[in-house]
Coordinates of C-alpha atoms and ligand atoms in Angstrom, one line a residue:
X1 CA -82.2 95.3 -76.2
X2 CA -80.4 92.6 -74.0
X3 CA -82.4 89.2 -74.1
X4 CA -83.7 88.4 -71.1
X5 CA -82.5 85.1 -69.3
X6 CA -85.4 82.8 -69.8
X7 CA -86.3 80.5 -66.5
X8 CA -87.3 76.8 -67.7
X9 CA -88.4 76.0 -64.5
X10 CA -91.0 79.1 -64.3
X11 CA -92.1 78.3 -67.7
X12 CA -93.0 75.0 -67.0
X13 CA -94.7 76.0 -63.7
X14 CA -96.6 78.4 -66.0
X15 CA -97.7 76.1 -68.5
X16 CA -99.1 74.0 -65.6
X17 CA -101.6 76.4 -65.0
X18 CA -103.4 74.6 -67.8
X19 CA -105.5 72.2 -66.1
X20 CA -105.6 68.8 -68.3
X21 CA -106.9 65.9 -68.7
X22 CA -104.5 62.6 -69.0
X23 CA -104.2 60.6 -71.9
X24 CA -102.7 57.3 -72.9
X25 CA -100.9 57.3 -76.4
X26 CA -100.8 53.4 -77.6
X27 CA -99.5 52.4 -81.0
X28 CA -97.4 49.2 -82.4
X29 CA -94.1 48.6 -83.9
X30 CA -93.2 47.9 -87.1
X31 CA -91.9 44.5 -84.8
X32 CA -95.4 43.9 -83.0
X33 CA -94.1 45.4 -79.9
X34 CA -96.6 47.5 -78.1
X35 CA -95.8 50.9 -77.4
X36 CA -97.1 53.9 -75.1
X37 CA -96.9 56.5 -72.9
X38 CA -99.2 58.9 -70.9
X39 CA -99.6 62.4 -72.3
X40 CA -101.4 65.5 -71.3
X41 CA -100.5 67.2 -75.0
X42 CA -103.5 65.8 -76.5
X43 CA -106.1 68.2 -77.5
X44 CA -108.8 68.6 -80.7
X45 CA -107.7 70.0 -83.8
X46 CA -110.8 70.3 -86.3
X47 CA -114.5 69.2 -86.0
X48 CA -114.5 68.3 -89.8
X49 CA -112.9 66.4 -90.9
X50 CA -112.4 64.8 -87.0
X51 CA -109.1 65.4 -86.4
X52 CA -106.9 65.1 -83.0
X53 CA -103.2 66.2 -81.7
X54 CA -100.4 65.4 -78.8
X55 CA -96.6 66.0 -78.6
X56 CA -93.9 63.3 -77.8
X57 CA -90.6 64.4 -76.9
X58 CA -87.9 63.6 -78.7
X59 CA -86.3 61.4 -75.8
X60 CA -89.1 58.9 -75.5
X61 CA -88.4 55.8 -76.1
X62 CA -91.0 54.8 -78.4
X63 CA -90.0 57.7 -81.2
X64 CA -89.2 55.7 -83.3
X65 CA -92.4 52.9 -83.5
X66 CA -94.6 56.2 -83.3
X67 CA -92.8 57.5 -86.5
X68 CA -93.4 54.3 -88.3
X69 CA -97.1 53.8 -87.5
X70 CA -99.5 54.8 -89.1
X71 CA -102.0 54.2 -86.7
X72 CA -102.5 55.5 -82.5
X73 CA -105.1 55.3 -80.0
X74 CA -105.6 57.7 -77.5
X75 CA -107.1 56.7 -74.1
X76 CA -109.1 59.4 -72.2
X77 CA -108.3 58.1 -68.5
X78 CA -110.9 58.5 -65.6
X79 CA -109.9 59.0 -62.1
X80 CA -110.0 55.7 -61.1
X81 CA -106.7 55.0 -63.6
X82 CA -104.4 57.0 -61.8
X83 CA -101.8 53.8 -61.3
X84 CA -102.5 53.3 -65.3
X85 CA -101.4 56.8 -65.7
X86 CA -98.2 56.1 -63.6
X87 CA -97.5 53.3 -65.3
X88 CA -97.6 54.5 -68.7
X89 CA -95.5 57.6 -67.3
X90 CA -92.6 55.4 -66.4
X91 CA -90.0 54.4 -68.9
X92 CA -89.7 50.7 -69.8
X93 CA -91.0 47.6 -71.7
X94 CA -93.6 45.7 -69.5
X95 CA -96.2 48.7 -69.5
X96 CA -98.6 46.3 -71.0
X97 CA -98.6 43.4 -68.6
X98 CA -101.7 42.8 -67.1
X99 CA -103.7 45.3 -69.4
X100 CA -107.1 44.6 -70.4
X101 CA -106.7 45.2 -74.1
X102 CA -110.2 44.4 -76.6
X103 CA -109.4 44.5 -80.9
X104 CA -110.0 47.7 -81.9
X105 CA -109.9 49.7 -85.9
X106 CA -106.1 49.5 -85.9
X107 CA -103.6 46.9 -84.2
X108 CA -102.7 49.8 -81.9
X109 CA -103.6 48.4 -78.5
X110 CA -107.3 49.6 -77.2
X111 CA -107.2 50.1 -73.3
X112 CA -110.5 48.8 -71.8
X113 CA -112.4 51.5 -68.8
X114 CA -111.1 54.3 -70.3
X115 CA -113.5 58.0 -70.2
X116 CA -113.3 58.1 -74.0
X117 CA -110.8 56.7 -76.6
X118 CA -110.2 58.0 -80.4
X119 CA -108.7 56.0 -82.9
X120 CA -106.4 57.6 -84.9
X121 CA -104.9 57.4 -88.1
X122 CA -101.7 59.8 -88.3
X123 CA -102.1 62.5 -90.9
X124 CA -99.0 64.8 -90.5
X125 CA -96.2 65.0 -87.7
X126 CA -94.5 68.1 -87.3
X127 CA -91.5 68.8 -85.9
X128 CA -92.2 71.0 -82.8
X129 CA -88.9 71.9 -80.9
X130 CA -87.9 68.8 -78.7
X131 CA -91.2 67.5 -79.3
X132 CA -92.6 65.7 -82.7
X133 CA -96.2 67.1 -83.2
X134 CA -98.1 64.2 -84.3
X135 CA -101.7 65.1 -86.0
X136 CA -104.4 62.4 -86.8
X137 CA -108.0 61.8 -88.2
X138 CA -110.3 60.1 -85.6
X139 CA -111.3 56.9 -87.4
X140 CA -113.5 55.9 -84.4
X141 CA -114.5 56.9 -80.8
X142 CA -116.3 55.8 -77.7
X143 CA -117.0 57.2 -74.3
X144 CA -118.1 55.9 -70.8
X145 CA -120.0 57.9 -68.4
X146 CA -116.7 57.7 -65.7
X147 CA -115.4 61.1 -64.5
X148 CA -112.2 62.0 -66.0
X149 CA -108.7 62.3 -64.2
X150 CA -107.2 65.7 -64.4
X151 CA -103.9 66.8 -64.1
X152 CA -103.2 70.3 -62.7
X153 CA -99.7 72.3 -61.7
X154 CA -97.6 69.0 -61.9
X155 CA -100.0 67.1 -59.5
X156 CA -103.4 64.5 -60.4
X157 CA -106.2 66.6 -59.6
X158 CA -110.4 65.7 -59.8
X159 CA -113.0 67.9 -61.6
X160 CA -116.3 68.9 -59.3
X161 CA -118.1 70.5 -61.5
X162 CA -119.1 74.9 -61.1
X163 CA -122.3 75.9 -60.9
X164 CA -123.6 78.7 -63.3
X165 CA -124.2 80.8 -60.7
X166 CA -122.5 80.9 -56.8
X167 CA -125.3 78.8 -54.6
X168 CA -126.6 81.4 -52.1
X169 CA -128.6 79.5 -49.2
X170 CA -130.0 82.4 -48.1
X171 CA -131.8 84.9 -50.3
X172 CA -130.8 87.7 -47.8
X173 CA -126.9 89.3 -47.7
X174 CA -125.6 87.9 -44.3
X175 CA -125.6 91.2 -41.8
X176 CA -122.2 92.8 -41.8
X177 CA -122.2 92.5 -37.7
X178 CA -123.0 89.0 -37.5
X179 CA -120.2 86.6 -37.1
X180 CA -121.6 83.7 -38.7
X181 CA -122.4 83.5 -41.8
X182 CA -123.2 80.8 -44.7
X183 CA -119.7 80.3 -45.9
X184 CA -118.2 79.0 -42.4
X185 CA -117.2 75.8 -43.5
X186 CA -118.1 74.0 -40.1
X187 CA -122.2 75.6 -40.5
X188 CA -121.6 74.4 -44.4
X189 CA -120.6 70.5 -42.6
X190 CA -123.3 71.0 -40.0
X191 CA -126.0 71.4 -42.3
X192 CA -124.6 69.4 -45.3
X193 CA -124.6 66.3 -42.6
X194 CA -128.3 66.7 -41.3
X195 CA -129.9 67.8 -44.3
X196 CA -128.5 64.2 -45.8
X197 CA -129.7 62.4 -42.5
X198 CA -132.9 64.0 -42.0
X199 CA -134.4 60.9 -44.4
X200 CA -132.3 58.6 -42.0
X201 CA -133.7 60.1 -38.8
X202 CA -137.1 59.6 -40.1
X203 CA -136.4 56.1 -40.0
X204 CA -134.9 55.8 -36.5
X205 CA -137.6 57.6 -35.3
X206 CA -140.2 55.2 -36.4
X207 CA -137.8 52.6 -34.7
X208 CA -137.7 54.5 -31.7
X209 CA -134.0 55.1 -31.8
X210 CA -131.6 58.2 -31.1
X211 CA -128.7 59.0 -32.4
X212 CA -126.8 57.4 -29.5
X213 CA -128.2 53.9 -30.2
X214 CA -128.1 53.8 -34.3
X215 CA -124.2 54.8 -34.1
X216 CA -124.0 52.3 -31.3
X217 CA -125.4 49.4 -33.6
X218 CA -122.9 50.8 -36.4
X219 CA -120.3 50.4 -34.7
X220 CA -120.8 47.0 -33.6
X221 CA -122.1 46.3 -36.8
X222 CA -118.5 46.8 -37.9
X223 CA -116.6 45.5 -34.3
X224 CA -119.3 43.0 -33.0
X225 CA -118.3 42.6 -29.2
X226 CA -118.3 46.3 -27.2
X227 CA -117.9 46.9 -23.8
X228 CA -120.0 50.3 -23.0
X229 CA -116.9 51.8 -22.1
X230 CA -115.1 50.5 -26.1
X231 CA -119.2 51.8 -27.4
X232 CA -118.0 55.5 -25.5
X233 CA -114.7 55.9 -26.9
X234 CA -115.6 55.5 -30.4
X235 CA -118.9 57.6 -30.0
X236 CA -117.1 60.4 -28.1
X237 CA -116.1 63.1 -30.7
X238 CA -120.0 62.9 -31.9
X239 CA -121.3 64.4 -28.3
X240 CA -123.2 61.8 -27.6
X241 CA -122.9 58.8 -25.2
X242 CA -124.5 56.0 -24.2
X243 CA -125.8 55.3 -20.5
X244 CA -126.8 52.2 -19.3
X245 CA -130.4 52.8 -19.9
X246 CA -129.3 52.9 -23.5
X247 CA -128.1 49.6 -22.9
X248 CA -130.9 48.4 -21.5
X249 CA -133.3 50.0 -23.7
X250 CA -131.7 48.1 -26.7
X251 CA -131.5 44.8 -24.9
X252 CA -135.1 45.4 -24.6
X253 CA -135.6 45.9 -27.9
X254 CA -133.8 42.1 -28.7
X255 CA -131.2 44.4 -30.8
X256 CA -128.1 43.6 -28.6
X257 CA -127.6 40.6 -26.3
X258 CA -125.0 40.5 -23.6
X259 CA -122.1 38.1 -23.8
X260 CA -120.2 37.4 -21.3
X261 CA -120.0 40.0 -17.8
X262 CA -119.6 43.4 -19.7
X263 CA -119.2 42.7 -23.3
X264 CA -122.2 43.1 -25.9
X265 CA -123.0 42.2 -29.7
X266 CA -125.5 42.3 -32.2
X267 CA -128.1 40.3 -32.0
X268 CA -130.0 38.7 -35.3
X269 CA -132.6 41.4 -35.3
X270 CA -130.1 43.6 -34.7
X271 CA -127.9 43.2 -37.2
X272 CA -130.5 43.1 -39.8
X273 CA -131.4 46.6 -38.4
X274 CA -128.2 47.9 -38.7
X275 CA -128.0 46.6 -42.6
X276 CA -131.6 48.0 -42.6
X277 CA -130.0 51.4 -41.9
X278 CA -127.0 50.6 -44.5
X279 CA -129.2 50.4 -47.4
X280 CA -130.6 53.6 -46.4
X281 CA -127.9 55.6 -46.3
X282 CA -126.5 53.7 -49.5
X283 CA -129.9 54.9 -51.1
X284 CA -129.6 58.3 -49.7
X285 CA -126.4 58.4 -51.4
X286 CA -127.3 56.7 -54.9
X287 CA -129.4 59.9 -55.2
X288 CA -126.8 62.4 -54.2
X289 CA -124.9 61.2 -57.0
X290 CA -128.1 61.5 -59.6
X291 CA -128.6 65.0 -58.1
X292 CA -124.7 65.7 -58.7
X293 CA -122.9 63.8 -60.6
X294 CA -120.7 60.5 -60.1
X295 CA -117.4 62.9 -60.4
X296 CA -118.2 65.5 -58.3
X297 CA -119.7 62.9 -55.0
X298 CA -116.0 61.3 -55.6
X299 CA -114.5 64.4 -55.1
X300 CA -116.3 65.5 -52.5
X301 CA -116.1 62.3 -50.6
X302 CA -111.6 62.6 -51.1
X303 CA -111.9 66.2 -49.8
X304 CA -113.8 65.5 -46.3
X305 CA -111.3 62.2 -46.3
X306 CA -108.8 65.0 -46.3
X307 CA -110.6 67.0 -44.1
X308 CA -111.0 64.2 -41.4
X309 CA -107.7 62.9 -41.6
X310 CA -106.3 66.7 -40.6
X311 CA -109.0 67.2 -37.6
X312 CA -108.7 63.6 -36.5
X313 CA -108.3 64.3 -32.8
X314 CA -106.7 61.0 -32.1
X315 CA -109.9 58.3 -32.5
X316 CA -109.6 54.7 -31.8
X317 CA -109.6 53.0 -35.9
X318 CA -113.0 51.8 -36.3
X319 CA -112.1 49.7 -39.6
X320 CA -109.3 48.3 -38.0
X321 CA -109.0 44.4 -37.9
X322 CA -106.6 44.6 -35.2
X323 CA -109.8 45.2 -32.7
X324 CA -112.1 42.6 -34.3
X325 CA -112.8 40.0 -31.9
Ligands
FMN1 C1 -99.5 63.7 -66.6 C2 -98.3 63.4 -67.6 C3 -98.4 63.9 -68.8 C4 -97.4 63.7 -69.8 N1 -97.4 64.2 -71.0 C5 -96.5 63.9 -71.9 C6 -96.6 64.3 -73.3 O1 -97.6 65.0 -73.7 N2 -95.7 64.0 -74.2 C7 -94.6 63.3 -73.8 O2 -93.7 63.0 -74.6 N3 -94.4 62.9 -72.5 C8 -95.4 63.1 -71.6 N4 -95.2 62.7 -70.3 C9 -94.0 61.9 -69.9 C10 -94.0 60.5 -70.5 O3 -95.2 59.8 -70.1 C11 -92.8 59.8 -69.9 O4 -91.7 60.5 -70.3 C12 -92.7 58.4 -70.3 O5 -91.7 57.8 -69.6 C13 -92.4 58.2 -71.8 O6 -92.2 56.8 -71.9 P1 -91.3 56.2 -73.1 O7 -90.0 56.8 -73.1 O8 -91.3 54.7 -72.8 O9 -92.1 56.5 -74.4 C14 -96.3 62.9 -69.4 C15 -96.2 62.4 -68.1 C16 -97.2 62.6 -67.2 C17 -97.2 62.0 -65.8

């Protein structure tokens, strides 16, 4: 049988199927000189005796100090160590400038902030192709409540986590004939935004407030002086505007004061409104992320960024400096 021409490039795509997580490999030279590199080869070997694995290829620069330790750390990274991970995937000497290190087991260098970190003592290395197999007994461990980065088909990638079951809001199937149904993403956004509010709106009702005026005082919360016209643009894609009743109804209410022919800003009560209304929503969302999970609100929150950054329909920047007055 002929032997079939084996593609390196679709093997590689294959093998990045398997989702990861990404690791920092640390170790020193016989010289003192700290070494490392990031690695997704890590994995667990045995429960008992603890004992751990990755690969190095034969290329890296640091063969040689990993083949005369005796002792590696491996570093767990959590998604907010991406640039660590970069770092550490470049080749070069200064990878540990300006790297919070503590003492650890070993004088391998211990990364600080990491998801979880072992501390290894090699065991065996094998030779595995145009990698060295290195295979080590976890002296120690610790590990930090942080979500862990993920690395998936050659690209950094965030864990949100599945439930056991698909959610089903409705305990009835939707009707074959009718066109909407629970899975339209903008119904899922719709609902997911004023279930999350309907605490908020509590409170602006008790205040007297509509929407209109609570996303006028957040806006100049963030850009103190508006005209009505500047209020208008930045409230536009919500539906709602603002008359000049509105105006005068929170002029009335000593939240904004005019300041000069057609310009408003906060006032003193109105501004500690507005941060009244901050802390809110901050505590709205501090139990969103007891409910599901510190990882899973951060990806979330990247998606919709995504999301919003593709349907932006051309608004003014509302965190810009440039319009700061
Ligand atoms: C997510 C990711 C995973 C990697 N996994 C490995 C690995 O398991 N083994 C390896 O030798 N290189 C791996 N690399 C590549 C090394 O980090 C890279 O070649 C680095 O430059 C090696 O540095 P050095 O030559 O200074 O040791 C990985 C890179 C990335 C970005």
């Amino acid at each position: 049988m002929a032997k079939t021409e084996f593609d390196n490039q679709a093997f590689r795509q294959a093998l990045g199927s398997f989702t990861t997580g990404v690791t920092i490999i640390t170790a020193t030279a016989p010289d003192g000189t700290p070494v490392g590199l990031t690695a997704n080869s890590f994995n667990s070997v045995s429960l008992d005796p603890p004992m751990v694995l990755w690969s190095l290829a034969k290329t890296s620069l640091s063969v040689d100090a990993f083949n005369k330790t005796e002792h590696w750390n491996v570093h767990v990274l959590s998604q907010h160590q991406q640039d660590l991970s970069n770092k550490f995937a470049a080749k070069g000497k200064d990878k540990f400038k300006d790297i919070n290190l503590e003492d650890g087991i070993s004088s391998a260098p211990l990364i600080k902030d990491c998801s979880a970190r072992f501390q290894c003592r090699n065991m065996v290395t094998h030779d595995g192709g145009d990698h060295l197999i290195f295979i080590g007994e976890v002296l120690g461990f610790d590990q930090q409540p942080l979500p862990p980065l993920v690395f998936q088909q050659g690209q950094y990638a965030m864990t949100a986590r599945k439930p056991w079951e698909d959610v089903n809001l409705s305990s009835e199937p939707a009707a074959p004939q009718c066109s909407y149904n629970e899975d339209l993403l903008g119904y899922l956004l719709g609902r997911a935004h004023f279930q999350m509010l309907y605490r908020m709106r509590k409170v602006l009702d008790q205040q007297a407030l509509e929407d209109s005026h609570f996303f006028a005082l957040s806006v100049m919360n963030i850009q103190p002086k508006q005209t009505l016209e500047q209020l208008n643009t930045h409230l536009d894609y919500t539906g709602h505007s603002l008359s000049e009743e509105d105006i005068d109804f929170l002029e009335s209410q000593a939240l904004i004061s005019k300041i000069d022919n057609d310009s408003y800003q906060l006032t003193d009560s109105g501004r500690v409104t507005s941060l009244h209304h901050i802390a809110q929503a901050k505590a709205i969302e501090e139990e969103l992320i007891e409910e599901l999970g510190a990882g899973d609100v951060m990806a979330l929150k990247l998606m919709l960024k995504r999301l919003i950054h593709k349907t932006d329909p051309g608004l003014p920047d509302l965190w810009s400096t440039q319009e700061q007055q």
